[in-house]
Amino acid sequence: MAIIVPEKYSVPLYLFHQGENSHAYEFFGSHRDVQNGKPGAVFRVWAPNARSVSVVGDFDHWDRGRHPMKKISEGGIWELFVPGIKQYDNYKYSVESQDGLIKLKADPYGYYMELRPNTATRFYDIGGFNWTDQKYMEELHSKNIYDSAANIYEVNAGSWRKDGENYLSYRQLAKELIPYVKKMGYTHIELMPIGEFPYDGSWGYQQIGYFAPTSRFGTPHEFMEFVDQCHAAGIGVIIDWVPAHFPKDAAGLYEFDGTSCYEYADPLKREHKNWGTHVFDWGKPEVQSFLVSNANYWIDKYHIDGLRVDAVASMLYLDYDRQGGEWRPNSKGGHENLEAVAFLQKLNAALFREHNNIMMIAEESTAWPMVTKPADIGGLGFNFKWNMGWMNDMLRYMSMDPLGRPYNHNLVTFSFYYAFSENFILPISHDEVVYGKCSMLDKMGGPREFRFNSMRTFLGYMTAHPGKKLMFMGQEFAQYKEWNFQTQLDWEVLEFEPHRKLHEYVKDLNRFYTDNPPLWECDTSWEGFHWISSEDNANSVIAFRRIARNKEELICVCNFQPVRHEVYEIGVPYYADYVEVFNSDDEKYGGTGVTNGVLTAKEEPMHGEQYRIALDLPPMAALFFKIKNKRTPPSQLKELTGEPVEDKAETAEKEPAVTKGATGKQKAAGKTHARTAADGDDHMKITAQKVGTGGNI
């Protein structure tokens, strides 16, 4: 007998089967309804190859004979109204496959689930929450997200802090995490996957409840309350989202109707064996509607500011993590997954049609082109991408003994060649501090007593480098141990002065970042960046300019050696004063206390600029200078007036600058170093204190 689709369902079902329904969660799943005067809930599920489907739960003693569903479309949509359903009622779908096997499945569109190890869906009406973030949302939609500060604090909600042996709830996280993030100067919280997952050790990356915020921390409304309070504090919320694969848990999407329903049927495309998961079939329209709707759901219903899309590289390549001939080429004979490419383009186009200024962030670790370019010109359509190349290069560089850094200077400078090819985020994520990779502090090369200096320098350089920022929790106070999802962070290390001082440094550095538009306003073009010196590999020093839209500038200088240069000259663009405004070597952060105050430019060309300044460059440090009191240089005044004009900078005492309070022996040493450098001192002897040359080696 032919199935007649009710007219009221024709549009959502047509769009669903075309892969164009981005609001499928409003149709599928369980929803409050009243039929024949009886309140209850209507259930709908897609199971195209099932012989029969029933709703079972607490309300019918899990008897599949009590509530059989009716097939309402040839495409395999099943529906049933059940009277008397109450909030928190547990239920599943009892799915009979064509071979007669019965499986109990959680609702793919369910809004809430039982606490693991149980896997039933819980009926939950997510309507009725009173959002108070209208002002925040209006401001978000009106700003240019590319020219805005973004300094992201990545959090695993189960291990940031704990309440004894228990997790903090969403409400406790709102009470403790939000003030902490605000105090530390971060702009966003990025939560590792929030969708329900049964196995703690997957950290949320193997989900069975794509529409259900994990019940580990509370209810859907309590998660909404957390997001609402983040927005009240001016903090954006990003969540990790996993459209690449799903686990083979019996209650999940795995072989949902007894066949490859959500996953590929092809055995050479279906599985990530090393992950023990199945791969979504992105070419199937109903799977496209499911995933696009899921992404839209978090933004629409939970006011999420953006999604960090996990494992994009695994989606793009058919041979990703597959050995030998265990993969199938595409229709053109290549290894690119053309279906995944089309899906990602559809996903991003659909979301940006409905939402302004969201962040769609690709965790993509290869050189795939145009990841953050629009789909209509061949890009994938994301608007941000993690800069994994920068991360790998810099962690390799910082882990080296300083003696080896002059021979690997390209690791510091190479990222600037492609810094504007995509809209980048610089990530130091959970993946870098787990599974034997050690903490960030222990990644720093050299003796342990110097590692805090290296950490400050690295973070200062990261702040100065073009691109938005992301740091995983615990690294802001130099956690000793690598991350363990089973325990809270090592907050007790803040009892020790070096950790306390680094914590203060990160807080001040974050504030400095958000307070200075040159560090974030032109992050996506060469307009915001200009090299001063990139070639001083002998001293492991770089210097560059960061420039805002209004042409306000910062001069950034980074020294990656534990060697002080009492006179280090760099070219500068203006005849002006250069005021040191931030210094990672400040004593309050645990540094040596070498400072510069105000430096006046000399009218002498250097590094392609007309002027230069001589600074006292601390060992292992990152410095920032603002430009003040721009004025006409003496040579131009002489041309205008015909009278000689004294250049105070030229006639200043030639003795190298030293730190205030330096001893006579130190001053004498400075003079000696100046002479030996002028006489051709060996620049490769980096353990000896000497004059830097800013690249003229």
mmCIF file of C-alpha atoms in Angstrom, residues 175-420:
data_model
loop_
_atom_site.group_PDB
_atom_site.id
_atom_site.type_symbol
_atom_site.label_atom_id
_atom_site.label_comp_id
_atom_site.label_asym_id
_atom_site.label_seq_id
_atom_site.Cartn_x
_atom_site.Cartn_y
_atom_site.Cartn_z
ATOM 1 C CA LYS A 175 30.022 30.698 39.117
ATOM 2 C CA GLU A 176 33.730 29.809 39.022
ATOM 3 C CA LEU A 177 34.953 29.568 35.420
ATOM 4 C CA ILE A 178 33.377 32.738 34.033
ATOM 5 C CA PRO A 179 34.890 35.119 36.640
ATOM 6 C CA TYR A 180 38.254 33.405 36.240
ATOM 7 C CA VAL A 181 38.243 33.762 32.444
ATOM 8 C CA LYS A 182 37.125 37.375 32.765
ATOM 9 C CA LYS A 183 39.853 38.155 35.316
ATOM 10 C CA MET A 184 42.504 36.489 33.147
ATOM 11 C CA GLY A 185 41.562 38.600 30.137
ATOM 12 C CA TYR A 186 40.394 35.903 27.740
ATOM 13 C CA THR A 187 37.679 36.784 25.238
ATOM 14 C CA HIS A 188 36.223 33.316 24.582
ATOM 15 C CA ILE A 189 35.809 29.938 26.209
ATOM 16 C CA GLU A 190 36.145 26.951 23.911
ATOM 17 C CA LEU A 191 34.579 23.822 25.377
ATOM 18 C CA MET A 192 35.673 20.407 24.254
ATOM 19 C CA PRO A 193 32.696 18.504 22.807
ATOM 20 C CA ILE A 194 29.499 18.984 24.793
ATOM 21 C CA GLY A 195 27.246 16.514 22.928
ATOM 22 C CA GLU A 196 26.535 13.388 25.002
ATOM 23 C CA PHE A 197 29.202 10.691 24.998
ATOM 24 C CA PRO A 198 29.333 7.430 26.953
ATOM 25 C CA TYR A 199 33.095 7.004 27.455
ATOM 26 C CA ASP A 200 34.934 9.597 29.567
ATOM 27 C CA GLY A 201 38.244 8.704 27.935
ATOM 28 C CA SER A 202 37.046 9.940 24.539
ATOM 29 C CA TRP A 203 36.865 13.495 26.008
ATOM 30 C CA GLY A 204 33.591 13.934 24.098
ATOM 31 C CA TYR A 205 34.929 13.173 20.626
ATOM 32 C CA GLN A 206 32.909 9.948 20.305
ATOM 33 C CA GLN A 207 29.306 11.067 20.641
ATOM 34 C CA ILE A 208 25.987 9.249 20.661
ATOM 35 C CA GLY A 209 23.845 12.276 21.527
ATOM 36 C CA TYR A 210 24.553 14.956 18.949
ATOM 37 C CA PHE A 211 21.699 17.219 20.110
ATOM 38 C CA ALA A 212 22.051 16.540 23.853
ATOM 39 C CA PRO A 213 24.416 18.573 26.066
ATOM 40 C CA THR A 214 26.091 16.009 28.281
ATOM 41 C CA SER A 215 24.158 15.255 31.453
ATOM 42 C CA ARG A 216 27.448 15.015 33.392
ATOM 43 C CA PHE A 217 27.099 18.689 34.255
ATOM 44 C CA GLY A 218 23.346 19.281 34.273
ATOM 45 C CA THR A 219 20.292 19.844 32.098
ATOM 46 C CA PRO A 220 19.965 21.587 28.715
ATOM 47 C CA HIS A 221 18.447 24.655 30.379
ATOM 48 C CA GLU A 222 21.368 24.791 32.799
ATOM 49 C CA PHE A 223 23.772 24.749 29.857
ATOM 50 C CA MET A 224 21.769 27.580 28.291
ATOM 51 C CA GLU A 225 22.120 29.440 31.592
ATOM 52 C CA PHE A 226 25.905 28.944 31.453
ATOM 53 C CA VAL A 227 26.099 30.407 27.928
ATOM 54 C CA ASP A 228 23.778 33.269 28.902
ATOM 55 C CA GLN A 229 26.016 34.179 31.839
ATOM 56 C CA CYS A 230 29.121 33.992 29.655
ATOM 57 C CA HIS A 231 27.506 36.509 27.336
ATOM 58 C CA ALA A 232 26.527 38.713 30.272
ATOM 59 C CA ALA A 233 30.240 38.854 31.118
ATOM 60 C CA GLY A 234 31.138 39.643 27.489
ATOM 61 C CA ILE A 235 32.679 36.210 26.900
ATOM 62 C CA GLY A 236 31.971 34.244 23.739
ATOM 63 C CA VAL A 237 31.396 30.487 23.781
ATOM 64 C CA ILE A 238 32.800 28.096 21.175
ATOM 65 C CA ILE A 239 32.218 24.344 21.253
ATOM 66 C CA ASP A 240 34.090 21.539 19.571
ATOM 67 C CA TRP A 241 31.918 19.817 16.992
ATOM 68 C CA VAL A 242 32.532 16.346 15.542
ATOM 69 C CA PRO A 243 31.067 15.696 12.057
ATOM 70 C CA ALA A 244 33.877 13.345 11.013
ATOM 71 C CA HIS A 245 33.016 10.102 12.781
ATOM 72 C CA PHE A 246 31.004 8.432 15.540
ATOM 73 C CA PRO A 247 31.563 5.429 17.847
ATOM 74 C CA LYS A 248 30.305 1.911 17.359
ATOM 75 C CA ASP A 249 28.281 1.995 20.599
ATOM 76 C CA ALA A 250 25.138 -0.113 20.394
ATOM 77 C CA ALA A 251 22.817 2.739 21.384
ATOM 78 C CA GLY A 252 24.296 5.279 18.962
ATOM 79 C CA LEU A 253 24.142 5.973 15.234
ATOM 80 C CA TYR A 254 26.106 2.829 14.397
ATOM 81 C CA GLU A 255 24.136 0.719 11.876
ATOM 82 C CA PHE A 256 21.014 2.469 13.138
ATOM 83 C CA ASP A 257 18.424 0.503 11.176
ATOM 84 C CA GLY A 258 20.517 -2.635 10.774
ATOM 85 C CA THR A 259 22.293 -1.217 7.735
ATOM 86 C CA SER A 260 24.833 1.514 7.072
ATOM 87 C CA CYS A 261 22.368 4.295 7.711
ATOM 88 C CA TYR A 262 24.516 7.234 8.814
ATOM 89 C CA GLU A 263 27.883 5.745 7.807
ATOM 90 C CA TYR A 264 29.396 4.709 4.496
ATOM 91 C CA ALA A 265 28.429 1.231 3.315
ATOM 92 C CA ASP A 266 31.710 0.868 1.422
ATOM 93 C CA PRO A 267 34.164 -1.031 3.710
ATOM 94 C CA LEU A 268 37.062 0.979 2.238
ATOM 95 C CA LYS A 269 35.455 4.262 3.358
ATOM 96 C CA ARG A 270 33.379 3.277 6.379
ATOM 97 C CA GLU A 271 35.795 3.005 9.294
ATOM 98 C CA HIS A 272 38.640 4.725 11.124
ATOM 99 C CA LYS A 273 40.236 1.579 12.507
ATOM 100 C CA ASN A 274 42.730 3.331 14.750
ATOM 101 C CA TRP A 275 39.923 5.338 16.341
ATOM 102 C CA GLY A 276 37.440 2.464 16.446
ATOM 103 C CA THR A 277 34.771 4.664 14.834
ATOM 104 C CA HIS A 278 32.596 4.812 11.741
ATOM 105 C CA VAL A 279 32.731 7.614 9.178
ATOM 106 C CA PHE A 280 29.666 9.673 8.243
ATOM 107 C CA ASP A 281 28.461 9.242 4.665
ATOM 108 C CA TRP A 282 28.571 12.925 3.677
ATOM 109 C CA GLY A 283 27.211 12.156 0.226
ATOM 110 C CA LYS A 284 23.867 10.991 1.628
ATOM 111 C CA PRO A 285 21.345 13.893 1.697
ATOM 112 C CA GLU A 286 19.699 12.816 4.961
ATOM 113 C CA VAL A 287 23.106 12.725 6.683
ATOM 114 C CA GLN A 288 23.819 16.192 5.330
ATOM 115 C CA SER A 289 20.525 17.461 6.793
ATOM 116 C CA PHE A 290 21.310 15.774 10.121
ATOM 117 C CA LEU A 291 24.769 17.326 10.460
ATOM 118 C CA VAL A 292 23.929 20.789 9.108
ATOM 119 C CA SER A 293 20.909 20.882 11.419
ATOM 120 C CA ASN A 294 23.043 19.819 14.353
ATOM 121 C CA ALA A 295 25.559 22.600 13.763
ATOM 122 C CA ASN A 296 22.737 25.102 13.342
ATOM 123 C CA TYR A 297 21.000 23.798 16.479
ATOM 124 C CA TRP A 298 23.843 24.792 18.805
ATOM 125 C CA ILE A 299 23.939 28.317 17.381
ATOM 126 C CA ASP A 300 20.157 28.712 17.127
ATOM 127 C CA LYS A 301 18.996 27.145 20.395
ATOM 128 C CA TYR A 302 22.062 27.625 22.635
ATOM 129 C CA HIS A 303 23.406 30.939 21.262
ATOM 130 C CA ILE A 304 26.835 29.393 20.710
ATOM 131 C CA ASP A 305 29.265 31.880 19.121
ATOM 132 C CA GLY A 306 31.103 29.377 16.980
ATOM 133 C CA LEU A 307 32.089 25.809 16.247
ATOM 134 C CA ARG A 308 35.584 24.393 16.105
ATOM 135 C CA VAL A 309 35.166 21.562 13.605
ATOM 136 C CA ASP A 310 37.233 18.575 14.670
ATOM 137 C CA ALA A 311 39.405 16.370 12.444
ATOM 138 C CA VAL A 312 38.700 18.130 9.144
ATOM 139 C CA ALA A 313 41.788 16.559 7.574
ATOM 140 C CA SER A 314 40.355 13.095 8.220
ATOM 141 C CA MET A 315 37.279 14.138 6.238
ATOM 142 C CA LEU A 316 39.132 15.582 3.261
ATOM 143 C CA TYR A 317 41.362 12.639 2.415
ATOM 144 C CA LEU A 318 40.105 9.169 1.494
ATOM 145 C CA ASP A 319 43.464 7.654 2.473
ATOM 146 C CA TYR A 320 43.646 9.428 5.840
ATOM 147 C CA ASP A 321 45.145 6.988 8.376
ATOM 148 C CA ARG A 322 44.570 4.091 5.978
ATOM 149 C CA GLN A 323 47.358 1.762 4.950
ATOM 150 C CA GLY A 324 48.252 0.483 1.497
ATOM 151 C CA GLY A 325 45.210 -0.228 -0.622
ATOM 152 C CA GLU A 326 42.692 0.084 2.224
ATOM 153 C CA TRP A 327 41.045 3.105 0.638
ATOM 154 C CA ARG A 328 39.026 3.783 -2.465
ATOM 155 C CA PRO A 329 39.977 6.571 -4.911
ATOM 156 C CA ASN A 330 37.387 9.155 -5.885
ATOM 157 C CA SER A 331 35.666 9.302 -9.263
ATOM 158 C CA LYS A 332 38.668 11.155 -10.701
ATOM 159 C CA GLY A 333 41.186 8.678 -9.324
ATOM 160 C CA GLY A 334 42.424 10.980 -6.555
ATOM 161 C CA HIS A 335 42.545 10.697 -2.780
ATOM 162 C CA GLU A 336 40.395 13.740 -2.062
ATOM 163 C CA ASN A 337 36.963 13.020 -0.588
ATOM 164 C CA LEU A 338 34.829 15.066 -2.962
ATOM 165 C CA GLU A 339 31.663 14.305 -0.969
ATOM 166 C CA ALA A 340 33.226 15.693 2.218
ATOM 167 C CA VAL A 341 34.353 18.817 0.354
ATOM 168 C CA ALA A 342 30.831 19.415 -0.973
ATOM 169 C CA PHE A 343 29.355 18.800 2.470
ATOM 170 C CA LEU A 344 31.682 21.283 4.208
ATOM 171 C CA GLN A 345 30.879 23.901 1.586
ATOM 172 C CA LYS A 346 27.146 23.289 2.070
ATOM 173 C CA LEU A 347 27.511 23.391 5.869
ATOM 174 C CA ASN A 348 29.317 26.711 5.988
ATOM 175 C CA ALA A 349 27.129 28.349 3.354
ATOM 176 C CA ALA A 350 23.987 27.307 5.229
ATOM 177 C CA LEU A 351 25.216 28.583 8.592
ATOM 178 C CA PHE A 352 26.453 31.923 7.300
ATOM 179 C CA ARG A 353 23.128 32.494 5.536
ATOM 180 C CA GLU A 354 21.405 32.385 8.923
ATOM 181 C CA HIS A 355 23.981 33.807 11.341
ATOM 182 C CA ASN A 356 26.250 36.849 11.325
ATOM 183 C CA ASN A 357 29.756 36.823 12.769
ATOM 184 C CA ILE A 358 29.813 33.256 13.989
ATOM 185 C CA MET A 359 33.199 31.544 14.056
ATOM 186 C CA MET A 360 33.479 28.407 11.928
ATOM 187 C CA ILE A 361 36.931 27.088 12.761
ATOM 188 C CA ALA A 362 38.595 24.225 10.917
ATOM 189 C CA GLU A 363 41.041 21.982 12.729
ATOM 190 C CA GLU A 364 42.818 21.182 9.481
ATOM 191 C CA SER A 365 46.423 20.018 9.701
ATOM 192 C CA THR A 366 47.446 19.821 6.034
ATOM 193 C CA ALA A 367 48.116 22.291 3.235
ATOM 194 C CA TRP A 368 44.625 21.977 1.745
ATOM 195 C CA PRO A 369 44.103 25.292 -0.080
ATOM 196 C CA MET A 370 41.449 27.940 0.543
ATOM 197 C CA VAL A 371 40.049 26.495 3.751
ATOM 198 C CA THR A 372 38.852 29.949 4.852
ATOM 199 C CA LYS A 373 37.768 31.176 1.442
ATOM 200 C CA PRO A 374 34.100 31.259 0.335
ATOM 201 C CA ALA A 375 32.616 28.136 -1.182
ATOM 202 C CA ASP A 376 31.442 29.982 -4.292
ATOM 203 C CA ILE A 377 35.056 30.565 -5.354
ATOM 204 C CA GLY A 378 36.192 27.045 -4.515
ATOM 205 C CA GLY A 379 37.016 27.393 -0.827
ATOM 206 C CA LEU A 380 35.696 25.246 1.997
ATOM 207 C CA GLY A 381 33.801 28.203 3.443
ATOM 208 C CA PHE A 382 35.215 28.309 6.974
ATOM 209 C CA ASN A 383 36.214 31.702 8.323
ATOM 210 C CA PHE A 384 39.057 30.537 10.589
ATOM 211 C CA LYS A 385 41.592 27.730 10.582
ATOM 212 C CA TRP A 386 43.967 26.449 13.251
ATOM 213 C CA ASN A 387 47.567 27.196 12.232
ATOM 214 C CA MET A 388 49.010 23.753 12.925
ATOM 215 C CA GLY A 389 52.187 24.487 10.955
ATOM 216 C CA TRP A 390 53.044 27.427 13.203
ATOM 217 C CA MET A 391 52.309 25.341 16.286
ATOM 218 C CA ASN A 392 54.517 22.422 15.226
ATOM 219 C CA ASP A 393 57.400 24.648 14.127
ATOM 220 C CA MET A 394 57.404 26.749 17.284
ATOM 221 C CA LEU A 395 57.115 23.867 19.722
ATOM 222 C CA ARG A 396 60.005 22.164 17.953
ATOM 223 C CA TYR A 397 62.015 25.394 18.106
ATOM 224 C CA MET A 398 61.282 26.141 21.757
ATOM 225 C CA SER A 399 62.153 22.584 22.782
ATOM 226 C CA MET A 400 65.695 22.983 21.390
ATOM 227 C CA ASP A 401 68.714 23.822 23.443
ATOM 228 C CA PRO A 402 69.374 27.529 22.738
ATOM 229 C CA LEU A 403 72.721 26.562 21.202
ATOM 230 C CA GLY A 404 70.848 24.917 18.336
ATOM 231 C CA ARG A 405 68.425 27.736 17.608
ATOM 232 C CA PRO A 406 70.665 29.823 15.300
ATOM 233 C CA TYR A 407 70.719 26.873 12.901
ATOM 234 C CA ASN A 408 66.916 26.566 12.941
ATOM 235 C CA HIS A 409 65.905 30.220 12.720
ATOM 236 C CA ASN A 410 63.555 29.445 9.834
ATOM 237 C CA LEU A 411 61.227 27.690 12.294
ATOM 238 C CA VAL A 412 60.484 31.120 13.808
ATOM 239 C CA THR A 413 60.181 33.054 10.574
ATOM 240 C CA PHE A 414 58.624 30.605 8.086
ATOM 241 C CA SER A 415 55.049 31.049 9.345
ATOM 242 C CA PHE A 416 55.119 34.703 8.308
ATOM 243 C CA TYR A 417 55.397 33.676 4.656
ATOM 244 C CA TYR A 418 51.903 32.167 4.761
ATOM 245 C CA ALA A 419 50.426 34.031 7.741
ATOM 246 C CA PHE A 420 47.787 35.731 5.571
#
